[in-house]
Amino acid sequence: MTTMRDVAAAAGVSPMTVSNVLAGRTNVSEETRRRVLEVVERTGYRVNTAAQSLRRGRTGIVGLAVPEVHSHYFGLLAARLIARLAPEGLRVVVEQTGASREGELAAITASRVSAYDGLVLSAVGLDPDDVLAIAGDLPVVVLGERQDVRRFDHVEMANTDGAAAATRLLLERGCRRLVALGMPDLAALAPSDDDGPRPQGPGHLGDAFRLRALGVRTAVDAVPGARALAVSGVRSTLSGGAELAREALAREPGLDGLVCATDTLAIGALRALADAGRRVPDDVLVVGFDDVADAAYTVPSLSSVSPGHDWMVEETTRLLLRRMADPAAAPERSTSPFSVVERESTRRLLRTPDAT
Amino acid sequence: MTTMRDVAAAAGVSPMTVSNVLAGRTNVSEETRRRVLEVVERTGYRVNTAAQSLRRGRTGIVGLAVPEVHSHYFGLLAARLIARLAPEGLRVVVEQTGASREGELAAITASRVSAYDGLVLSAVGLDPDDVLAIAGDLPVVVLGERQDVRRFDHVEMANTDGAAAATRLLLERGCRRLVALGMPDLAALAPSDDDGPRPQGPGHLGDAFRLRALGVRTAVDAVPGARALAVSGVRSTLSGGAELAREALAREPGLDGLVCATDTLAIGALRALADAGRRVPDDVLVVGFDDVADAAYTVPSLSSVSPGHDWMVEETTRLLLRRMADPAAAPERSTSPFSVVERESTRRLLRTPDAT
DNA sequence: TTGAAAGCGGTACCAC
DNA sequence: GTGGTACCGCTTTCAA
């Protein structure tokens, strides 16, 4: 192993000067710099990042804890975040939490986390208190979920509004028998006559899907004669989507519209609908959430709520860097703008909508 | 910041004893252990991994350098490798190389690499010499690509044989006008009358797709009256697949079979075929490569060459751990078993095959 | 069973 | 411009 000391000796300078050269500091003569770089080149010397981290107190690594690495949405998110943080000199370690409280705890826990300069947490099962207790003073940005986490920086999706907009699209196309696929039971949510779209719930982080369900309900409640059934399931997987769609068909045979909690579920559902001989969009309209890359390439292509990926990644990065720079900064939160991207899966009028 | 020293002081022992307790070493009295753990608990102390890494000489981090993080195949690979290495106490940093030599060089280069205990490299543009020069003594496992890298541990896919099997499937179904989508020009490959399936080429790592093209050619050459046109493109993306499929239709209007270099390309192609009014599998049969999760959920579902994901990840892990344990071990290589998974996209006889 | 000493390989600080 | 000194926080070694 070549060390900085070795390089210094070979170049006839002190380790400190080698350090200065490699860090690009300006207080080195051109001649010395050249000589040092020549030795570095020749010996293939690399700085030891462990020593560097110890001395500097920073590792240059950011953790990204997501429920499932291998899902359309989180794959997209990870790829974008990796690309975005690279020029900031930060690398990303992806931790898989398996959508469980235990997994999330394990991901944040103890030794692991101390290796990170920051953590981006897409939590599903955790309490804010869990996070607080374990993360300690680690900069944390919470992603896309819970609405009342005021102690953390927080980048939220327009879960409720996005789902409501998607649902309205189906209703405008004439759908009246909706299923909210992969969302919690709508009836179990806060009553629709309370004064806002925020359920008061037990305060855990994992209610993106609950908020989406609320959006569906809000939109459906506004249209007399329309109804929505929730067919619930936790994991957002292709097979889960297919399975839930089969269940939906069994429980709501007159089904004419499917609002899916994620695009992954929607893609699985498209497959199950094809198996069942239901044509999309001729018999059933389908809309997803996330606007993943695949949505534009399914057959039929999938309408979806686009959460503004660029914006989310940019905002996440901004908050993370800000907190890393200033741990005492007041927590900030923001909600991504969204849009409904319409594609083939909703491009059909099932019946003329009633005058409203 | 709480340090081990602080904990030791609070527990009335030496730092060394704290270290022993936390490392689970047995030479500590039960009483002492309890006292130390109590303080650890109370203070929320976490060992500093940078210091640990420096002292131990290992970081517990493995790099995974792939052309594109956000692709079906590499997403799958990353997820599996992360899951597999986690119980070994290894975390994975994903580096995106952008399928370019420069990107790959950057990924391996300099400071970055010294932070890793090992590197899994899915190289596309690199020379073995590049890798050798830069990786130095870093344990490297090369994935899925080049065939003549004898200086590295190497886990190969059955590129040629897999593609040949996929192609034969189409030929048996009666296809005679094939297009090899996303593969290099078949005519530019080694002549089919040479004695083996290995092109001698300029020796860079990135020829998984070339090997697949060779498999297509071999299979097509064995069937009189069949022909295959290569429609080339580098990136394996959905949009690329759609684009190449459009080009394929333009250049080979009588197209009746599509062998795609990857499932991602195939999924994009399915979409373009639907747009062009070509029915799959009624008019055109399509087969992909990789057997990603989505292949079973497209409409029609996609036949694909399955490279044995479990096996590949297991083998990669084995080789990596082995080399980390013994840097001097002789390089080993192995080729994944494969199977052709038939789904709807090839489930149709276009014409009765000629007696063969 | 416990702990003192000696670094691991860098870099901040400050004197020269 | 250059470099000595200390020390980041942990663990290996070995003596007590």
XYZ file of C-alpha atoms (C1' of nucleotides) in Angstrom:
744
model
C 0.000 0.000 0.000
C 1.315 3.367 -0.985
C 0.622 6.102 1.502
C 0.851 9.825 1.294
C 4.027 9.595 3.295
C 5.576 7.408 0.618
C 4.606 9.796 -2.110
C 5.990 12.696 -0.109
C 9.274 10.918 0.433
C 9.598 10.035 -3.239
C 8.860 13.606 -4.277
C 11.144 15.045 -1.655
C 8.406 17.021 0.075
C 6.302 16.694 3.198
C 3.011 14.774 3.361
C 1.293 18.076 3.944
C 2.410 19.348 0.576
C 1.154 16.229 -1.139
C -2.155 16.752 0.575
C -2.200 20.334 -0.622
C -1.479 19.338 -4.182
C -4.125 16.633 -4.268
C -6.727 18.879 -2.713
C -6.014 21.444 -5.395
C -5.016 24.079 -2.893
C -3.285 27.000 -4.436
C -0.409 27.504 -2.080
C 1.945 25.190 -3.939
C 4.558 26.155 -6.472
C 4.044 24.898 -10.003
C 7.313 23.036 -9.859
C 6.460 21.204 -6.664
C 3.003 20.392 -7.878
C 4.358 18.854 -11.049
C 6.843 16.773 -9.153
C 4.232 15.482 -6.736
C 1.748 14.664 -9.457
C 4.442 12.827 -11.347
C 5.056 10.564 -8.370
C 1.344 10.088 -7.801
C 0.957 9.088 -11.418
C 3.888 6.740 -11.364
C 2.955 4.972 -8.162
C -0.764 4.878 -8.829
C -1.330 6.350 -5.407
C -4.910 6.829 -4.172
C -5.877 8.699 -1.063
C -7.333 6.527 1.618
C -10.910 7.615 1.981
C -11.315 6.050 5.394
C -8.524 8.198 6.780
C -9.892 11.180 4.951
C -13.357 10.589 6.330
C -12.068 10.161 9.847
C -10.109 13.340 9.705
C -12.749 15.387 7.937
C -15.677 13.963 9.826
C -17.595 13.371 6.606
C -17.892 10.270 4.492
C -19.403 11.619 1.307
C -22.022 8.922 1.377
C -25.738 9.425 1.524
C -28.120 6.641 2.414
C -31.321 6.169 0.489
C -33.736 3.940 2.350
C -36.629 2.741 0.236
C -39.215 0.011 0.701
C -38.250 -1.824 -2.464
C -35.218 -1.189 -4.605
C -36.680 -3.136 -7.429
C -39.798 -1.221 -8.195
C -40.438 1.109 -11.052
C -40.753 4.156 -8.918
C -37.875 3.644 -6.551
C -35.615 2.549 -9.353
C -36.380 5.799 -11.057
C -35.863 7.765 -7.881
C -32.587 6.060 -7.045
C -31.230 6.583 -10.523
C -32.089 10.242 -10.492
C -30.790 10.868 -7.028
C -27.533 9.095 -7.777
C -27.097 11.196 -10.873
C -27.989 14.392 -9.071
C -25.740 13.878 -6.073
C -22.726 12.666 -8.020
C -21.639 16.169 -9.051
C -21.957 17.211 -5.414
C -19.327 14.646 -4.561
C -21.838 12.426 -2.819
C -22.381 8.770 -3.441
C -25.556 6.922 -2.632
C -25.994 3.685 -0.757
C -29.393 2.164 -1.299
C -30.907 0.403 1.665
C -33.877 -1.836 1.223
C -36.343 -1.674 4.068
C -38.874 -4.151 2.751
C -41.769 -1.832 3.545
C -41.730 -2.878 7.180
C -41.112 -1.017 10.357
C -38.457 -3.536 11.319
C -36.692 -3.151 8.007
C -36.735 0.583 8.273
C -35.421 0.455 11.781
C -32.660 -1.861 10.686
C -31.811 0.420 7.809
C -31.399 3.430 9.983
C -30.042 1.668 12.929
C -26.826 1.936 14.745
C -23.569 1.389 13.000
C -24.939 1.622 9.525
C -26.153 5.106 9.765
C -23.036 6.575 11.234
C -21.379 5.901 7.918
C -23.630 8.380 6.203
C -23.491 12.112 5.919
C -27.201 12.134 5.341
C -30.220 9.966 4.824
C -33.089 10.161 2.410
C -35.863 8.129 3.887
C -38.891 6.936 2.073
C -40.634 5.588 5.101
C -43.682 3.433 5.159
C -43.976 1.983 8.605
C -42.027 4.247 10.910
C -43.128 6.664 13.527
C -41.537 10.069 13.426
C -40.374 9.250 16.920
C -38.598 6.149 15.691
C -36.765 8.185 13.152
C -35.950 10.890 15.582
C -34.664 8.448 18.149
C -32.430 6.586 15.803
C -31.288 9.134 13.324
C -30.016 11.322 16.108
C -28.310 14.295 14.585
C -28.022 12.777 11.146
C -29.445 15.004 8.418
C -32.638 13.322 7.272
C -34.989 14.178 4.460
C -38.264 12.311 4.519
C -39.751 11.578 1.156
C -43.170 11.495 -0.326
C -45.127 10.326 2.654
C -46.531 11.491 5.902
C -47.929 14.955 6.226
C -47.342 15.900 9.834
C -43.667 15.338 10.275
C -42.682 18.769 11.296
C -39.414 17.793 12.809
C -37.829 16.735 9.566
C -37.230 18.217 6.214
C -39.879 16.764 4.098
C -40.571 16.473 0.397
C -44.123 15.465 -0.166
C -45.990 14.319 -3.202
C -49.352 15.768 -4.022
C -50.864 12.502 -2.916
C -54.386 13.600 -2.205
C -54.752 16.191 -4.914
C -53.054 14.017 -7.492
C -55.279 11.053 -6.757
C -58.328 13.290 -6.792
C -57.381 14.672 -10.182
C -56.825 11.189 -11.551
C -60.168 10.069 -10.207
C -61.940 13.070 -11.659
C -60.496 12.182 -15.032
C -62.191 8.772 -14.843
C -65.426 10.306 -13.598
C -65.446 12.811 -16.433
C -65.025 9.952 -18.862
C -68.159 8.433 -17.412
C -66.848 5.869 -14.940
C -69.215 5.221 -12.030
C -68.014 1.935 -10.543
C -64.488 2.641 -9.428
C -61.984 0.579 -7.565
C -59.129 2.151 -5.643
C -56.459 -0.460 -6.188
C -53.887 -0.967 -3.473
C -55.300 1.750 -1.283
C -56.639 1.350 2.234
C -60.347 1.037 2.777
C -61.930 4.385 2.041
C -64.677 3.877 4.590
C -62.078 3.550 7.292
C -60.706 6.977 6.560
C -61.634 10.205 8.193
C -65.245 11.040 7.382
C -65.626 13.166 4.308
C -67.439 15.878 6.198
C -64.470 16.824 8.334
C -62.815 20.032 7.432
C -59.745 19.019 5.535
C -58.038 16.339 3.569
C -55.693 15.408 6.420
C -56.596 12.382 8.499
C -55.480 12.678 12.069
C -54.426 9.035 12.310
C -51.915 7.463 14.666
C -49.065 9.465 13.257
C -46.899 7.033 11.449
C -45.152 7.978 8.291
C -46.588 5.474 5.894
C -49.677 6.917 4.515
C -48.975 8.039 1.028
C -51.508 5.473 -0.079
C -53.973 6.575 2.533
C -53.714 10.130 1.300
C -54.218 8.899 -2.227
C -57.287 6.988 -1.091
C -58.592 10.169 0.417
C -58.202 11.927 -2.906
C -60.175 9.205 -4.608
C -62.913 9.476 -2.052
C -63.124 13.223 -2.265
C -63.498 13.107 -6.031
C -66.022 10.284 -5.972
C -68.135 11.868 -3.256
C -68.594 14.893 -5.464
C -70.332 12.884 -8.161
C -73.765 11.514 -7.345
C -74.194 7.947 -8.449
C -70.504 7.212 -8.455
C -68.956 4.836 -5.970
C -65.518 3.539 -5.196
C -64.434 0.328 -3.569
C -61.008 -0.029 -2.027
C -59.140 -3.226 -2.733
C -56.201 -3.136 -0.408
C -52.764 -4.592 -0.418
C -49.516 -3.347 0.968
C -46.775 -4.138 -1.478
C -46.509 -2.352 -4.731
C -45.512 -5.131 -7.081
C -46.562 -6.297 -10.509
C -47.899 -9.557 -9.178
C -49.698 -7.692 -6.424
C -51.344 -5.476 -9.023
C -52.561 -8.448 -11.004
C -53.830 -10.139 -7.893
C -55.675 -7.113 -6.604
C -57.221 -6.557 -10.025
C -58.599 -10.087 -10.005
C -60.000 -9.457 -6.582
C -61.485 -6.187 -7.791
C -63.263 -7.915 -10.654
C -64.663 -10.490 -8.285
C -65.916 -7.965 -5.780
C -67.120 -5.303 -8.202
C -68.163 -7.077 -11.405
C -69.528 -3.869 -12.886
C -66.129 -2.239 -12.522
C -65.522 0.475 -15.106
C -62.636 2.439 -13.653
C -59.461 1.568 -11.813
C -57.477 4.134 -9.849
C -54.207 2.487 -8.873
C -52.005 3.517 -5.973
C -48.905 3.144 -8.160
C -48.010 2.558 -11.774
C -46.445 -0.750 -10.842
C -49.777 -1.937 -9.517
C -51.472 -0.508 -12.588
C -49.208 -2.396 -14.954
C -49.923 -5.606 -13.098
C -53.621 -4.773 -13.235
C -53.529 -4.150 -16.993
C -52.230 -7.644 -17.390
C -54.936 -9.164 -15.218
C -57.630 -7.211 -17.051
C -56.342 -8.558 -20.354
C -56.448 -12.078 -18.926
C -60.017 -11.510 -17.820
C -61.022 -10.307 -21.259
C -61.757 -6.760 -20.139
C -60.600 -4.284 -22.716
C -58.848 -1.099 -21.668
C -60.075 1.552 -22.302
C -63.148 0.108 -24.003
C -64.604 -1.584 -20.938
C -62.504 -0.241 -18.112
C -60.441 2.906 -17.743
C -57.205 2.706 -15.763
C -55.047 5.374 -14.222
C -51.852 4.989 -12.225
C -49.674 7.128 -10.019
C -45.962 8.006 -10.396
C -45.620 8.330 -14.156
C -42.746 5.905 -14.415
C -40.940 5.412 -17.687
C -42.843 2.235 -18.473
C -46.209 3.960 -18.354
C -45.705 5.342 -21.841
C -44.835 1.917 -23.228
C -47.488 -0.404 -21.936
C -50.236 -1.562 -24.298
C -52.469 0.310 -23.825
C -50.238 3.080 -22.559
C -51.016 4.113 -19.015
C -52.408 7.435 -17.889
C -50.753 8.493 -14.667
C -50.274 11.179 -12.098
C -46.843 12.635 -12.635
C -45.354 13.870 -9.378
C -42.744 16.004 -11.046
C -39.686 13.821 -10.715
C -37.225 16.557 -11.528
C -38.707 18.802 -8.954
C -38.721 16.145 -6.260
C -35.123 15.174 -6.774
C -34.040 18.772 -6.961
C -35.901 19.653 -3.806
C -34.638 16.606 -1.952
C -31.112 17.516 -2.902
C -31.550 21.088 -1.880
C -32.935 20.216 1.543
C -30.308 17.585 2.148
C -27.411 19.835 1.252
C -28.889 22.639 3.247
C -29.240 20.524 6.358
C -25.810 19.018 5.946
C -24.441 22.523 5.831
C -26.581 23.759 8.693
C -27.857 21.058 11.050
C -29.782 23.621 13.062
C -31.843 24.922 10.171
C -35.571 24.963 10.736
C -37.257 21.952 9.129
C -38.788 22.762 5.825
C -41.387 20.962 3.812
C -42.754 21.272 0.385
C -45.187 19.532 -1.856
C -44.385 18.612 -5.390
C -46.446 20.085 -8.180
C -48.174 17.396 -10.164
C -49.916 16.842 -13.431
C -52.102 14.132 -14.837
C -50.569 12.673 -17.968
C -53.287 11.221 -20.106
C -52.541 8.253 -22.307
C -54.512 5.492 -23.985
C -55.794 3.794 -20.857
C -58.296 6.575 -20.221
C -58.825 7.836 -23.726
C -62.402 6.834 -24.217
C -65.770 8.107 -23.213
C -67.685 5.327 -21.467
C -70.866 7.314 -21.283
C -71.870 10.919 -21.538
C -71.344 12.417 -18.130
C -74.355 13.745 -16.334
C -74.588 17.482 -16.318
C -72.878 18.692 -13.152
C -20.267 13.615 19.463
C -19.958 10.736 21.842
C -16.833 8.693 21.396
C -15.794 5.348 22.694
C -13.599 7.171 25.166
C -16.617 8.945 26.592
C -18.508 5.716 26.972
C -15.521 4.105 28.626
C -15.188 6.952 31.063
C -18.860 6.858 31.938
C -18.743 3.127 32.496
C -15.548 3.305 34.444
C -13.608 1.087 32.071
C -11.064 1.538 29.310
C -11.971 2.198 25.680
C -10.574 -1.196 24.869
C -13.165 -2.888 26.987
C -15.945 -0.970 25.315
C -14.586 -2.077 21.989
C -14.535 -5.655 23.199
C -18.094 -5.475 24.398
C -19.392 -3.932 21.183
C -17.528 -6.402 19.029
C -19.096 -9.203 21.010
C -15.764 -10.570 22.116
C -16.012 -13.059 24.891
C -13.291 -11.898 27.190
C -15.473 -9.532 29.165
C -17.179 -10.225 32.458
C -20.946 -10.230 32.394
C -21.039 -7.437 34.919
C -18.761 -5.188 32.871
C -20.603 -5.937 29.684
C -23.892 -4.968 31.236
C -22.515 -1.733 32.558
C -21.026 -0.781 29.222
C -24.150 -1.627 27.276
C -26.181 0.420 29.681
C -24.069 3.477 28.979
C -24.150 2.820 25.250
C -27.908 2.624 25.394
C -28.257 5.723 27.472
C -25.949 7.887 25.410
C -27.067 6.561 22.034
C -23.454 5.969 21.181
C -22.605 4.680 17.688
C -19.180 3.540 16.628
C -17.552 5.775 14.104
C -17.308 3.717 10.950
C -14.658 5.910 9.412
C -12.316 5.252 12.287
C -13.235 1.617 12.225
C -12.563 1.392 8.509
C -9.265 3.156 8.825
C -8.105 0.880 11.561
C -9.418 -2.314 10.005
C -8.455 -1.450 6.466
C -11.891 -2.380 5.162
C -14.908 -0.213 4.487
C -17.659 -2.781 4.098
C -18.754 -1.140 0.888
C -18.876 -2.743 -2.508
C -19.206 -0.746 -5.684
C -21.540 -1.847 -8.436
C -20.774 -0.110 -11.695
C -23.480 -0.488 -14.297
C -24.202 1.303 -17.564
C -27.641 2.436 -16.483
C -29.115 2.281 -13.032
C -32.560 2.846 -14.345
C -33.040 -0.122 -16.603
C -35.069 -3.188 -15.976
C -32.140 -5.506 -15.902
C -29.730 -3.495 -13.830
C -32.445 -2.524 -11.426
C -33.115 -6.169 -10.893
C -29.442 -6.958 -10.552
C -28.812 -4.146 -8.106
C -31.763 -5.100 -5.952
C -30.680 -8.701 -5.770
C -27.069 -7.940 -5.106
C -27.955 -5.476 -2.366
C -30.159 -8.073 -0.747
C -27.561 -10.788 -1.094
C -24.635 -8.795 0.256
C -26.494 -7.244 3.172
C -26.238 -10.353 5.366
C -22.515 -10.448 4.589
C -22.215 -7.045 6.194
C -21.573 -5.366 2.871
C -23.374 -2.377 1.500
C -23.560 -1.509 -2.161
C -22.883 1.786 -3.842
C -24.272 1.930 -7.348
C -22.215 3.837 -9.846
C -23.668 4.816 -13.166
C -21.219 4.633 -16.027
C -23.531 5.726 -18.811
C -22.376 2.889 -21.027
C -19.278 4.798 -22.008
C -15.619 4.106 -21.581
C -15.167 7.455 -19.924
C -17.954 6.812 -17.476
C -16.548 3.453 -16.596
C -13.109 4.890 -16.145
C -14.490 7.577 -13.908
C -16.366 5.001 -11.901
C -13.301 2.994 -11.164
C -10.965 5.840 -10.960
C -8.876 7.223 -8.234
C -10.319 8.169 -4.926
C -13.621 6.560 -5.528
C -12.256 3.119 -5.742
C -10.223 3.241 -2.593
C -13.466 3.575 -0.686
C -14.558 0.138 -1.768
C -13.644 -3.288 -0.586
C -14.582 -4.644 -3.954
C -16.114 -3.780 -7.279
C -18.664 -5.522 -9.424
C -18.232 -4.164 -12.886
C -20.685 -4.542 -15.685
C -18.440 -3.084 -18.299
C -19.413 -2.078 -21.767
C -16.656 0.060 -23.138
C -13.553 -0.808 -21.187
C -10.453 -2.683 -22.148
C -9.313 -5.314 -19.706
C -6.123 -3.290 -19.579
C -8.038 -0.227 -18.472
C -9.574 -2.153 -15.661
C -6.330 -3.722 -14.699
C -4.502 -0.428 -14.684
C -7.025 1.388 -12.598
C -8.430 -1.195 -10.293
C -4.969 -2.037 -9.043
C -5.316 -4.546 -6.290
C -9.013 -3.969 -5.764
C -11.055 -7.156 -5.909
C -13.037 -6.960 -9.132
C -15.683 -9.240 -10.537
C -16.602 -8.576 -14.138
C -20.188 -9.264 -15.037
C -21.982 -10.667 -17.954
C -19.781 -9.462 -20.735
C -16.541 -10.122 -22.457
C -15.325 -13.625 -22.921
C -11.569 -13.367 -22.827
C -10.883 -11.586 -19.612
C -8.740 -14.136 -17.975
C -7.234 -11.787 -15.480
C -10.426 -11.159 -13.579
C -13.034 -13.173 -11.916
C -15.808 -13.248 -14.354
C -19.454 -14.192 -14.331
C -20.716 -14.537 -17.818
C -24.154 -14.882 -19.281
C -24.875 -17.487 -21.883
C -25.052 -14.698 -24.418
C -24.448 -16.625 -27.589
C -26.208 -19.831 -26.684
C -29.121 -18.002 -25.129
C -29.640 -15.815 -28.164
C -29.320 -18.825 -30.429
C -31.960 -20.693 -28.463
C -34.285 -17.695 -28.576
C -33.770 -17.389 -32.298
C -34.398 -21.071 -32.869
C -37.674 -20.706 -31.053
C -38.785 -18.108 -33.589
C -37.517 -20.182 -36.482
C -39.395 -23.221 -35.246
C -42.531 -21.141 -35.108
C -42.038 -20.374 -38.752
C -40.354 -16.965 -38.729
C -38.112 -16.365 -41.733
C -37.599 -12.611 -41.806
C -35.924 -11.820 -38.539
C -34.531 -8.645 -37.123
C -31.883 -8.654 -34.397
C -32.904 -5.581 -32.486
C -30.213 -3.573 -30.759
C -27.448 -5.914 -31.818
C -24.415 -5.042 -33.914
C -24.444 -5.796 -37.611
C -24.270 -9.527 -38.041
C -22.361 -9.285 -41.314
C -19.583 -7.450 -39.516
C -19.042 -10.341 -37.155
C -16.623 -13.182 -37.519
C -17.586 -15.287 -40.547
C -19.877 -18.157 -39.709
C -17.463 -20.686 -41.150
C -14.793 -20.097 -38.546
C -14.395 -22.722 -35.948
C -16.085 -21.305 -32.912
C -18.608 -18.862 -31.592
C -15.944 -16.501 -30.244
C -15.071 -13.472 -32.316
C -11.486 -12.422 -31.965
C -12.293 -8.708 -31.967
C -10.290 -5.866 -30.490
C -10.597 -7.185 -27.001
C -12.780 -4.776 -25.172
C -15.233 -5.886 -22.597
C -18.418 -4.629 -24.118
C -19.685 -7.287 -26.356
C -22.524 -8.993 -24.649
C -24.669 -7.748 -27.488
C -22.153 -8.867 -30.050
C -22.175 -12.338 -28.585
C -25.938 -12.304 -28.678
C -25.838 -11.253 -32.309
C -23.554 -14.158 -32.998
C -26.072 -16.520 -31.468
C -28.781 -15.117 -33.706
C -26.620 -15.558 -36.723
C -25.651 -19.095 -35.894
C -29.270 -20.119 -35.506
C -30.422 -18.325 -38.649
C -27.616 -19.714 -40.765
C -28.771 -23.211 -39.922
C -32.167 -22.641 -41.539
C -32.233 -22.276 -45.323
C -34.453 -19.462 -46.461
C -34.245 -17.623 -43.175
C -32.489 -14.325 -42.866
C -31.774 -11.838 -40.145
C -31.135 -8.131 -40.325
C -29.401 -6.315 -37.510
C -30.856 -2.998 -36.480
C -28.279 -1.514 -34.164
C -28.341 0.896 -31.331
C -26.262 1.178 -28.224
C -28.498 2.130 -25.340
C -30.948 -0.290 -23.936
C -33.925 1.929 -23.259
C -37.640 1.740 -23.843
C -37.575 4.639 -26.256
C -34.601 3.097 -28.031
C -36.538 -0.125 -28.428
C -39.487 1.661 -29.952
C -37.259 3.618 -32.253
C -35.310 0.616 -33.444
C -38.527 -1.296 -34.028
C -39.794 1.480 -36.264
C -36.537 1.382 -38.158
C -36.822 -2.390 -38.405
C -40.285 -2.151 -39.951
C -39.028 0.377 -42.445
C -36.026 -1.654 -43.477
C -37.607 -5.101 -43.406
C -41.295 -4.672 -44.187
C -41.850 -8.423 -44.299
C -40.585 -8.733 -40.746
C -42.071 -11.684 -38.901
C -39.722 -12.181 -35.953
C -37.902 -9.869 -33.582
C -35.003 -11.044 -31.443
C -34.220 -8.252 -29.028
C -30.914 -7.716 -27.260
C -32.710 -6.974 -23.999
C -36.193 -7.104 -22.554
C -36.176 -3.354 -22.170
C -35.699 -2.988 -25.907
C -38.349 -5.645 -26.479
C -40.898 -3.841 -24.350
C -40.256 -0.648 -26.277
C -40.567 -2.626 -29.502
C -43.891 -4.159 -28.459
C -45.228 -0.678 -28.085
C -43.969 0.422 -31.505
C -45.407 -2.697 -33.136
C -48.768 -1.953 -31.585
C -48.559 1.585 -32.925
C -47.771 0.238 -36.377
C -50.745 -2.082 -36.261
C -48.653 -5.243 -36.234
C -50.141 -7.819 -33.936
C -47.941 -9.881 -31.673
C -47.839 -12.862 -31.972
C -50.272 -12.967 -34.898
C -48.097 -11.091 -37.364
C -44.754 -10.874 -35.613
C -43.160 -12.977 -32.906
C -40.987 -11.238 -30.336
C -38.435 -12.573 -27.924
C -36.290 -10.659 -25.441
C -33.298 -11.333 -23.263
C -32.921 -11.036 -19.458
C -36.316 -12.244 -18.266
C -37.003 -9.184 -16.168
C -40.025 -9.039 -13.914
C -41.993 -6.960 -16.384
C -41.726 -9.567 -19.123
C -44.496 -11.599 -17.537
C -46.791 -8.570 -17.348
C -46.632 -6.948 -20.748
C -49.546 -7.410 -23.132
C -48.771 -9.704 -24.825
C -46.422 -11.163 -22.254
C -42.870 -11.414 -23.455
C -40.906 -14.579 -24.116
C -37.360 -14.148 -22.948
C -34.027 -15.758 -22.313
C -33.656 -16.137 -18.579
C -30.036 -15.910 -17.536
C -30.594 -17.483 -14.151
C -30.651 -14.428 -11.919
C -30.262 -16.361 -8.698
C -27.299 -18.191 -10.023
C -25.604 -15.062 -11.312
C -25.968 -13.163 -8.075
C -24.879 -16.138 -6.045
C -21.846 -16.701 -8.210
C -20.920 -13.037 -8.231
C -21.115 -12.983 -4.474
C -19.070 -16.117 -4.123
C -16.303 -14.840 -6.379
C -16.247 -11.454 -4.742
C -16.043 -12.803 -1.212
C -13.439 -15.299 -2.258
C -11.226 -12.660 -3.815
C -11.691 -10.281 -0.910
C -10.530 -13.067 1.347
C -7.684 -14.123 -0.917
C -6.490 -11.451 -3.338
C -4.017 -13.861 -4.865
C -6.564 -16.482 -5.866
C -6.452 -17.551 -9.482
C -9.116 -15.791 -11.545
C -12.146 -17.906 -12.087
C -14.924 -17.641 -14.586
C -18.200 -19.263 -15.098
C -21.141 -19.031 -17.392
C -24.664 -18.867 -16.172
C -27.068 -21.599 -17.119
C -29.997 -20.234 -19.079
C -33.445 -21.152 -20.174
C -35.890 -19.765 -22.655
C -39.109 -18.781 -20.961
C -41.900 -18.891 -23.464
C -44.829 -16.547 -23.097
C -47.514 -15.094 -25.343
C -45.277 -13.130 -27.655
C -44.090 -16.296 -29.388
C -47.049 -18.549 -28.813
C -48.256 -18.899 -32.353
C -47.278 -20.866 -35.389
C -46.780 -18.479 -38.295
C -46.370 -21.254 -40.795
C -45.573 -24.920 -40.712
C -41.834 -25.201 -40.506
C -40.050 -26.913 -43.371
C -38.918 -30.412 -42.559
C -35.377 -30.112 -41.269
C -10.318 -10.177 32.508
C -8.516 -5.639 31.667
C -5.999 -1.850 29.683
C -1.663 1.046 28.045
C 0.665 1.987 24.016
C 0.959 2.553 19.278
C -0.567 3.542 15.336
C -4.126 3.186 10.849
C -3.436 7.548 6.897
C -4.857 11.623 6.370
C -5.473 17.071 7.302
C -6.220 21.700 10.270
C -3.495 24.831 12.293
C 0.117 27.605 12.637
C 4.997 28.611 12.606
C 8.635 29.212 9.639
C 5.446 28.079 -0.139
C 6.447 24.583 3.012
C 6.188 21.465 6.760
C 6.011 20.118 12.056
C 2.736 18.833 15.246
C -1.197 16.992 16.784
C -4.988 14.351 16.527
C -9.580 12.371 14.110
C -11.737 7.476 16.875
C -10.957 3.055 16.791
C -8.486 -1.615 17.357
C -4.245 -4.799 17.375
C -0.735 -6.285 20.435
C 0.810 -7.640 24.427
C 1.768 -6.945 29.198
C -0.357 -6.812 33.723
